[in-house]
Amino acid sequence: MTRSMVVLLTAAFVLLQGLSAHADEAMMRRNKILWESMSSEEKDRVIRSYHEWKSSPPQRKERIRRNYDTFNDLSPEEKRMLRARYRNLNSLRPSVRERVREKINRVESLPPENRAEIEKRYLKERERSADERMRHLQGSRFWKDLSDEERDIFKKLINPME
Amino acid sequence: MDCRNIQRLLPAYQDKELTGAQVREIEDHLLTCTACRDMKSAVSESWSNLGAWEDSEVPRRARESLMSCVSRQRKMLWIKIALPVAATLVIIFGLTIRYMGYRNEGRIQVPLASTDQMSTEHADVDEDELIADLHILQDEEFFDAVEELVSIDYLPLVEEPSQTETDEQRSSLPVIVT
């Protein structure tokens, strides 16, 4: 019985290796097709990104790879929402964007345990209806401390699809 | 016949399975040998006790326990057979996928650009590396910002006390239950 379990675990390991190689290979194939379909301008842009990427510190590369995986795990609706949020953020004037980033940094500078706790609360928050969430947002200290202009900006960032 | 042979034949004697000569010999021996007579009495007594036994129903719980034990044994037998078979199949499948991956990896050699001009301009570009990370490179700035974009959802919660804190504040007065 123990011998069989060892064999099965080995088999599972081999299978995982195989699947991982298969996934890498599928990604390479997709990337190859994508690359071939790009225009010269796009290729030039990607090559510039490549040079930047090469010179990036390993931590940044690791973070971007992690972000890529996080994004890939999202539902299509969540993906669309993040894309829209990104567009809205980039459409802001640089000075305003900087102010928004300062506020976002409050979350990013939280200790891991506090962030985990907030993530848990957010999951509960998501179960509420859109109206309830809006009421909750408008009743929050964060919202009350914002100027009217900032409220407009954050409304578009928090609910970019509306 | 000696005592050992007589005692060996006693069960057959009891069942009346011996020849006349054997019966006579045993009976003659029993007249003179106390040990064999005692053995004959013991055999007779055992025989009569066996006759007194009755067939009785096996208790339900005992039967169920026995049947579940048998069923468990059967399942274990299946596992013992199925596990190595499954493991072998999984290994073959995994190795096949792995082998196909290697074969295709070797096959993917993408020209970096369609024109010679591009190749000379970007001679320092590692083609394989670029293709491998293309999914990130084509939208690197966006993926760099994903964490920040997700954090926007948490902003309204950062300055709000958690539910537990609120509960603690509410329960700051002692409650006396009567």
JSON list of N, CA and C in Angstrom, two decimals, chain A residues 36-87:
[
{"chain": "A", "resi": 36, "resn": "GLU", "atom": "N", "xyz": [4.09, 37.48, -34.27]},
{"chain": "A", "resi": 36, "resn": "GLU", "atom": "CA", "xyz": [4.05, 37.51, -35.73]},
{"chain": "A", "resi": 36, "resn": "GLU", "atom": "C", "xyz": [2.95, 38.43, -36.26]},
{"chain": "A", "resi": 37, "resn": "SER", "atom": "N", "xyz": [1.89, 38.59, -35.43]},
{"chain": "A", "resi": 37, "resn": "SER", "atom": "CA", "xyz": [0.77, 39.42, -35.89]},
{"chain": "A", "resi": 37, "resn": "SER", "atom": "C", "xyz": [0.98, 40.91, -35.60]},
{"chain": "A", "resi": 38, "resn": "MET", "atom": "N", "xyz": [2.08, 41.24, -34.90]},
{"chain": "A", "resi": 38, "resn": "MET", "atom": "CA", "xyz": [2.29, 42.65, -34.52]},
{"chain": "A", "resi": 38, "resn": "MET", "atom": "C", "xyz": [2.87, 43.47, -35.68]},
{"chain": "A", "resi": 39, "resn": "SER", "atom": "N", "xyz": [2.50, 44.74, -35.67]},
{"chain": "A", "resi": 39, "resn": "SER", "atom": "CA", "xyz": [3.07, 45.64, -36.68]},
{"chain": "A", "resi": 39, "resn": "SER", "atom": "C", "xyz": [4.49, 46.01, -36.26]},
{"chain": "A", "resi": 40, "resn": "SER", "atom": "N", "xyz": [5.24, 46.61, -37.16]},
{"chain": "A", "resi": 40, "resn": "SER", "atom": "CA", "xyz": [6.62, 47.01, -36.86]},
{"chain": "A", "resi": 40, "resn": "SER", "atom": "C", "xyz": [6.67, 47.98, -35.67]},
{"chain": "A", "resi": 41, "resn": "GLU", "atom": "N", "xyz": [5.69, 48.90, -35.63]},
{"chain": "A", "resi": 41, "resn": "GLU", "atom": "CA", "xyz": [5.66, 49.89, -34.54]},
{"chain": "A", "resi": 41, "resn": "GLU", "atom": "C", "xyz": [5.46, 49.20, -33.19]},
{"chain": "A", "resi": 42, "resn": "GLU", "atom": "N", "xyz": [4.50, 48.25, -33.22]},
{"chain": "A", "resi": 42, "resn": "GLU", "atom": "CA", "xyz": [4.22, 47.51, -31.97]},
{"chain": "A", "resi": 42, "resn": "GLU", "atom": "C", "xyz": [5.47, 46.72, -31.54]},
{"chain": "A", "resi": 43, "resn": "LYS", "atom": "N", "xyz": [6.11, 46.12, -32.52]},
{"chain": "A", "resi": 43, "resn": "LYS", "atom": "CA", "xyz": [7.32, 45.35, -32.21]},
{"chain": "A", "resi": 43, "resn": "LYS", "atom": "C", "xyz": [8.40, 46.24, -31.62]},
{"chain": "A", "resi": 44, "resn": "ASP", "atom": "N", "xyz": [8.53, 47.45, -32.19]},
{"chain": "A", "resi": 44, "resn": "ASP", "atom": "CA", "xyz": [9.51, 48.39, -31.65]},
{"chain": "A", "resi": 44, "resn": "ASP", "atom": "C", "xyz": [9.19, 48.76, -30.21]},
{"chain": "A", "resi": 45, "resn": "ARG", "atom": "N", "xyz": [7.89, 48.97, -29.97]},
{"chain": "A", "resi": 45, "resn": "ARG", "atom": "CA", "xyz": [7.46, 49.31, -28.60]},
{"chain": "A", "resi": 45, "resn": "ARG", "atom": "C", "xyz": [7.77, 48.17, -27.64]},
{"chain": "A", "resi": 46, "resn": "VAL", "atom": "N", "xyz": [7.48, 46.93, -28.09]},
{"chain": "A", "resi": 46, "resn": "VAL", "atom": "CA", "xyz": [7.74, 45.76, -27.24]},
{"chain": "A", "resi": 46, "resn": "VAL", "atom": "C", "xyz": [9.24, 45.62, -26.98]},
{"chain": "A", "resi": 47, "resn": "ILE", "atom": "N", "xyz": [10.04, 45.89, -28.00]},
{"chain": "A", "resi": 47, "resn": "ILE", "atom": "CA", "xyz": [11.49, 45.75, -27.84]},
{"chain": "A", "resi": 47, "resn": "ILE", "atom": "C", "xyz": [12.01, 46.79, -26.84]},
{"chain": "A", "resi": 48, "resn": "ARG", "atom": "N", "xyz": [11.40, 47.97, -26.88]},
{"chain": "A", "resi": 48, "resn": "ARG", "atom": "CA", "xyz": [11.80, 48.99, -25.88]},
{"chain": "A", "resi": 48, "resn": "ARG", "atom": "C", "xyz": [11.42, 48.50, -24.48]},
{"chain": "A", "resi": 49, "resn": "SER", "atom": "N", "xyz": [10.21, 47.93, -24.37]},
{"chain": "A", "resi": 49, "resn": "SER", "atom": "CA", "xyz": [9.78, 47.37, -23.07]},
{"chain": "A", "resi": 49, "resn": "SER", "atom": "C", "xyz": [10.73, 46.27, -22.63]},
{"chain": "A", "resi": 50, "resn": "TYR", "atom": "N", "xyz": [11.16, 45.49, -23.62]},
{"chain": "A", "resi": 50, "resn": "TYR", "atom": "CA", "xyz": [12.05, 44.36, -23.32]},
{"chain": "A", "resi": 50, "resn": "TYR", "atom": "C", "xyz": [13.36, 44.87, -22.70]},
{"chain": "A", "resi": 51, "resn": "HIS", "atom": "N", "xyz": [13.90, 45.95, -23.28]},
{"chain": "A", "resi": 51, "resn": "HIS", "atom": "CA", "xyz": [15.16, 46.51, -22.74]},
{"chain": "A", "resi": 51, "resn": "HIS", "atom": "C", "xyz": [14.96, 47.03, -21.32]},
{"chain": "A", "resi": 52, "resn": "GLU", "atom": "N", "xyz": [13.80, 47.68, -21.12]},
{"chain": "A", "resi": 52, "resn": "GLU", "atom": "CA", "xyz": [13.49, 48.17, -19.76]},
{"chain": "A", "resi": 52, "resn": "GLU", "atom": "C", "xyz": [13.36, 47.00, -18.80]},
{"chain": "A", "resi": 53, "resn": "TRP", "atom": "N", "xyz": [12.65, 45.98, -19.27]},
{"chain": "A", "resi": 53, "resn": "TRP", "atom": "CA", "xyz": [12.39, 44.78, -18.47]},
{"chain": "A", "resi": 53, "resn": "TRP", "atom": "C", "xyz": [13.71, 44.12, -18.07]},
{"chain": "A", "resi": 54, "resn": "LYS", "atom": "N", "xyz": [14.63, 44.04, -19.06]},
{"chain": "A", "resi": 54, "resn": "LYS", "atom": "CA", "xyz": [15.92, 43.40, -18.80]},
{"chain": "A", "resi": 54, "resn": "LYS", "atom": "C", "xyz": [16.69, 44.14, -17.71]},
{"chain": "A", "resi": 55, "resn": "SER", "atom": "N", "xyz": [16.55, 45.46, -17.72]},
{"chain": "A", "resi": 55, "resn": "SER", "atom": "CA", "xyz": [17.33, 46.23, -16.75]},
{"chain": "A", "resi": 55, "resn": "SER", "atom": "C", "xyz": [16.58, 46.42, -15.42]},
{"chain": "A", "resi": 56, "resn": "SER", "atom": "N", "xyz": [15.36, 45.88, -15.33]},
{"chain": "A", "resi": 56, "resn": "SER", "atom": "CA", "xyz": [14.58, 46.03, -14.08]},
{"chain": "A", "resi": 56, "resn": "SER", "atom": "C", "xyz": [15.17, 45.16, -12.98]},
{"chain": "A", "resi": 57, "resn": "PRO", "atom": "N", "xyz": [15.05, 45.63, -11.72]},
{"chain": "A", "resi": 57, "resn": "PRO", "atom": "CA", "xyz": [15.52, 44.77, -10.62]},
{"chain": "A", "resi": 57, "resn": "PRO", "atom": "C", "xyz": [14.64, 43.52, -10.51]},
{"chain": "A", "resi": 58, "resn": "PRO", "atom": "N", "xyz": [15.20, 42.42, -10.01]},
{"chain": "A", "resi": 58, "resn": "PRO", "atom": "CA", "xyz": [14.43, 41.17, -9.94]},
{"chain": "A", "resi": 58, "resn": "PRO", "atom": "C", "xyz": [13.13, 41.30, -9.15]},
{"chain": "A", "resi": 59, "resn": "GLN", "atom": "N", "xyz": [13.14, 42.17, -8.09]},
{"chain": "A", "resi": 59, "resn": "GLN", "atom": "CA", "xyz": [11.91, 42.34, -7.30]},
{"chain": "A", "resi": 59, "resn": "GLN", "atom": "C", "xyz": [10.76, 42.87, -8.14]},
{"chain": "A", "resi": 60, "resn": "ARG", "atom": "N", "xyz": [11.12, 43.84, -9.03]},
{"chain": "A", "resi": 60, "resn": "ARG", "atom": "CA", "xyz": [10.06, 44.42, -9.88]},
{"chain": "A", "resi": 60, "resn": "ARG", "atom": "C", "xyz": [9.52, 43.36, -10.84]},
{"chain": "A", "resi": 61, "resn": "LYS", "atom": "N", "xyz": [10.46, 42.58, -11.41]},
{"chain": "A", "resi": 61, "resn": "LYS", "atom": "CA", "xyz": [10.03, 41.53, -12.34]},
{"chain": "A", "resi": 61, "resn": "LYS", "atom": "C", "xyz": [9.10, 40.54, -11.62]},
{"chain": "A", "resi": 62, "resn": "GLU", "atom": "N", "xyz": [9.54, 40.18, -10.41]},
{"chain": "A", "resi": 62, "resn": "GLU", "atom": "CA", "xyz": [8.76, 39.22, -9.61]},
{"chain": "A", "resi": 62, "resn": "GLU", "atom": "C", "xyz": [7.36, 39.78, -9.34]},
{"chain": "A", "resi": 63, "resn": "ARG", "atom": "N", "xyz": [7.30, 41.09, -8.98]},
{"chain": "A", "resi": 63, "resn": "ARG", "atom": "CA", "xyz": [6.01, 41.72, -8.67]},
{"chain": "A", "resi": 63, "resn": "ARG", "atom": "C", "xyz": [5.12, 41.75, -9.91]},
{"chain": "A", "resi": 64, "resn": "ILE", "atom": "N", "xyz": [5.70, 42.09, -11.05]},
{"chain": "A", "resi": 64, "resn": "ILE", "atom": "CA", "xyz": [4.90, 42.17, -12.28]},
{"chain": "A", "resi": 64, "resn": "ILE", "atom": "C", "xyz": [4.38, 40.78, -12.67]},
{"chain": "A", "resi": 65, "resn": "ARG", "atom": "N", "xyz": [5.24, 39.79, -12.52]},
{"chain": "A", "resi": 65, "resn": "ARG", "atom": "CA", "xyz": [4.80, 38.41, -12.83]},
{"chain": "A", "resi": 65, "resn": "ARG", "atom": "C", "xyz": [3.65, 38.00, -11.91]},
{"chain": "A", "resi": 66, "resn": "ARG", "atom": "N", "xyz": [3.79, 38.37, -10.62]},
{"chain": "A", "resi": 66, "resn": "ARG", "atom": "CA", "xyz": [2.74, 38.05, -9.63]},
{"chain": "A", "resi": 66, "resn": "ARG", "atom": "C", "xyz": [1.44, 38.77, -10.02]},
{"chain": "A", "resi": 67, "resn": "ASN", "atom": "N", "xyz": [1.59, 40.05, -10.39]},
{"chain": "A", "resi": 67, "resn": "ASN", "atom": "CA", "xyz": [0.41, 40.83, -10.81]},
{"chain": "A", "resi": 67, "resn": "ASN", "atom": "C", "xyz": [-0.25, 40.21, -12.03]},
{"chain": "A", "resi": 68, "resn": "TYR", "atom": "N", "xyz": [0.58, 39.73, -12.94]},
{"chain": "A", "resi": 68, "resn": "TYR", "atom": "CA", "xyz": [0.04, 39.09, -14.15]},
{"chain": "A", "resi": 68, "resn": "TYR", "atom": "C", "xyz": [-0.81, 37.86, -13.76]},
{"chain": "A", "resi": 69, "resn": "ASP", "atom": "N", "xyz": [-0.26, 37.07, -12.83]},
{"chain": "A", "resi": 69, "resn": "ASP", "atom": "CA", "xyz": [-1.01, 35.88, -12.39]},
{"chain": "A", "resi": 69, "resn": "ASP", "atom": "C", "xyz": [-2.30, 36.28, -11.68]},
{"chain": "A", "resi": 70, "resn": "THR", "atom": "N", "xyz": [-2.21, 37.32, -10.83]},
{"chain": "A", "resi": 70, "resn": "THR", "atom": "CA", "xyz": [-3.40, 37.81, -10.12]},
{"chain": "A", "resi": 70, "resn": "THR", "atom": "C", "xyz": [-4.47, 38.21, -11.13]},
{"chain": "A", "resi": 71, "resn": "PHE", "atom": "N", "xyz": [-4.04, 38.97, -12.13]},
{"chain": "A", "resi": 71, "resn": "PHE", "atom": "CA", "xyz": [-4.98, 39.46, -13.14]},
{"chain": "A", "resi": 71, "resn": "PHE", "atom": "C", "xyz": [-5.61, 38.29, -13.90]},
{"chain": "A", "resi": 72, "resn": "ASN", "atom": "N", "xyz": [-4.78, 37.30, -14.22]},
{"chain": "A", "resi": 72, "resn": "ASN", "atom": "CA", "xyz": [-5.30, 36.15, -14.96]},
{"chain": "A", "resi": 72, "resn": "ASN", "atom": "C", "xyz": [-6.32, 35.33, -14.18]},
{"chain": "A", "resi": 73, "resn": "ASP", "atom": "N", "xyz": [-6.21, 35.38, -12.86]},
{"chain": "A", "resi": 73, "resn": "ASP", "atom": "CA", "xyz": [-7.16, 34.63, -12.01]},
{"chain": "A", "resi": 73, "resn": "ASP", "atom": "C", "xyz": [-8.50, 35.34, -11.87]},
{"chain": "A", "resi": 74, "resn": "LEU", "atom": "N", "xyz": [-8.59, 36.58, -12.32]},
{"chain": "A", "resi": 74, "resn": "LEU", "atom": "CA", "xyz": [-9.85, 37.33, -12.16]},
{"chain": "A", "resi": 74, "resn": "LEU", "atom": "C", "xyz": [-10.90, 36.89, -13.18]},
{"chain": "A", "resi": 75, "resn": "SER", "atom": "N", "xyz": [-12.15, 37.20, -12.86]},
{"chain": "A", "resi": 75, "resn": "SER", "atom": "CA", "xyz": [-13.24, 36.90, -13.81]},
{"chain": "A", "resi": 75, "resn": "SER", "atom": "C", "xyz": [-13.17, 37.91, -14.95]},
{"chain": "A", "resi": 76, "resn": "PRO", "atom": "N", "xyz": [-13.77, 37.60, -16.11]},
{"chain": "A", "resi": 76, "resn": "PRO", "atom": "CA", "xyz": [-13.75, 38.56, -17.24]},
{"chain": "A", "resi": 76, "resn": "PRO", "atom": "C", "xyz": [-14.28, 39.94, -16.84]},
{"chain": "A", "resi": 77, "resn": "GLU", "atom": "N", "xyz": [-15.32, 39.94, -16.01]},
{"chain": "A", "resi": 77, "resn": "GLU", "atom": "CA", "xyz": [-15.90, 41.23, -15.59]},
{"chain": "A", "resi": 77, "resn": "GLU", "atom": "C", "xyz": [-14.90, 42.03, -14.75]},
{"chain": "A", "resi": 78, "resn": "GLU", "atom": "N", "xyz": [-14.23, 41.32, -13.84]},
{"chain": "A", "resi": 78, "resn": "GLU", "atom": "CA", "xyz": [-13.24, 42.00, -12.99]},
{"chain": "A", "resi": 78, "resn": "GLU", "atom": "C", "xyz": [-12.07, 42.51, -13.85]},
{"chain": "A", "resi": 79, "resn": "LYS", "atom": "N", "xyz": [-11.71, 41.72, -14.87]},
{"chain": "A", "resi": 79, "resn": "LYS", "atom": "CA", "xyz": [-10.62, 42.15, -15.76]},
{"chain": "A", "resi": 79, "resn": "LYS", "atom": "C", "xyz": [-11.01, 43.44, -16.49]},
{"chain": "A", "resi": 80, "resn": "ARG", "atom": "N", "xyz": [-12.25, 43.47, -16.99]},
{"chain": "A", "resi": 80, "resn": "ARG", "atom": "CA", "xyz": [-12.72, 44.66, -17.70]},
{"chain": "A", "resi": 80, "resn": "ARG", "atom": "C", "xyz": [-12.71, 45.87, -16.76]},
{"chain": "A", "resi": 81, "resn": "MET", "atom": "N", "xyz": [-13.13, 45.61, -15.52]},
{"chain": "A", "resi": 81, "resn": "MET", "atom": "CA", "xyz": [-13.21, 46.68, -14.53]},
{"chain": "A", "resi": 81, "resn": "MET", "atom": "C", "xyz": [-11.82, 47.27, -14.26]},
{"chain": "A", "resi": 82, "resn": "LEU", "atom": "N", "xyz": [-10.82, 46.37, -14.12]},
{"chain": "A", "resi": 82, "resn": "LEU", "atom": "CA", "xyz": [-9.46, 46.86, -13.84]},
{"chain": "A", "resi": 82, "resn": "LEU", "atom": "C", "xyz": [-8.89, 47.62, -15.03]},
{"chain": "A", "resi": 83, "resn": "ARG", "atom": "N", "xyz": [-9.19, 47.14, -16.24]},
{"chain": "A", "resi": 83, "resn": "ARG", "atom": "CA", "xyz": [-8.72, 47.84, -17.44]},
{"chain": "A", "resi": 83, "resn": "ARG", "atom": "C", "xyz": [-9.32, 49.25, -17.49]},
{"chain": "A", "resi": 84, "resn": "ALA", "atom": "N", "xyz": [-10.63, 49.32, -17.20]},
{"chain": "A", "resi": 84, "resn": "ALA", "atom": "CA", "xyz": [-11.31, 50.62, -17.23]},
{"chain": "A", "resi": 84, "resn": "ALA", "atom": "C", "xyz": [-10.73, 51.53, -16.15]},
{"chain": "A", "resi": 85, "resn": "ARG", "atom": "N", "xyz": [-10.45, 50.96, -15.00]},
{"chain": "A", "resi": 85, "resn": "ARG", "atom": "CA", "xyz": [-9.89, 51.74, -13.90]},
{"chain": "A", "resi": 85, "resn": "ARG", "atom": "C", "xyz": [-8.51, 52.28, -14.30]},
{"chain": "A", "resi": 86, "resn": "TYR", "atom": "N", "xyz": [-7.75, 51.43, -14.99]},
{"chain": "A", "resi": 86, "resn": "TYR", "atom": "CA", "xyz": [-6.41, 51.84, -15.44]},
{"chain": "A", "resi": 86, "resn": "TYR", "atom": "C", "xyz": [-6.52, 53.01, -16.43]},
{"chain": "A", "resi": 87, "resn": "ARG", "atom": "N", "xyz": [-7.49, 52.90, -17.36]},
{"chain": "A", "resi": 87, "resn": "ARG", "atom": "CA", "xyz": [-7.69, 53.97, -18.33]},
{"chain": "A", "resi": 87, "resn": "ARG", "atom": "C", "xyz": [-8.07, 55.27, -17.63]}
]
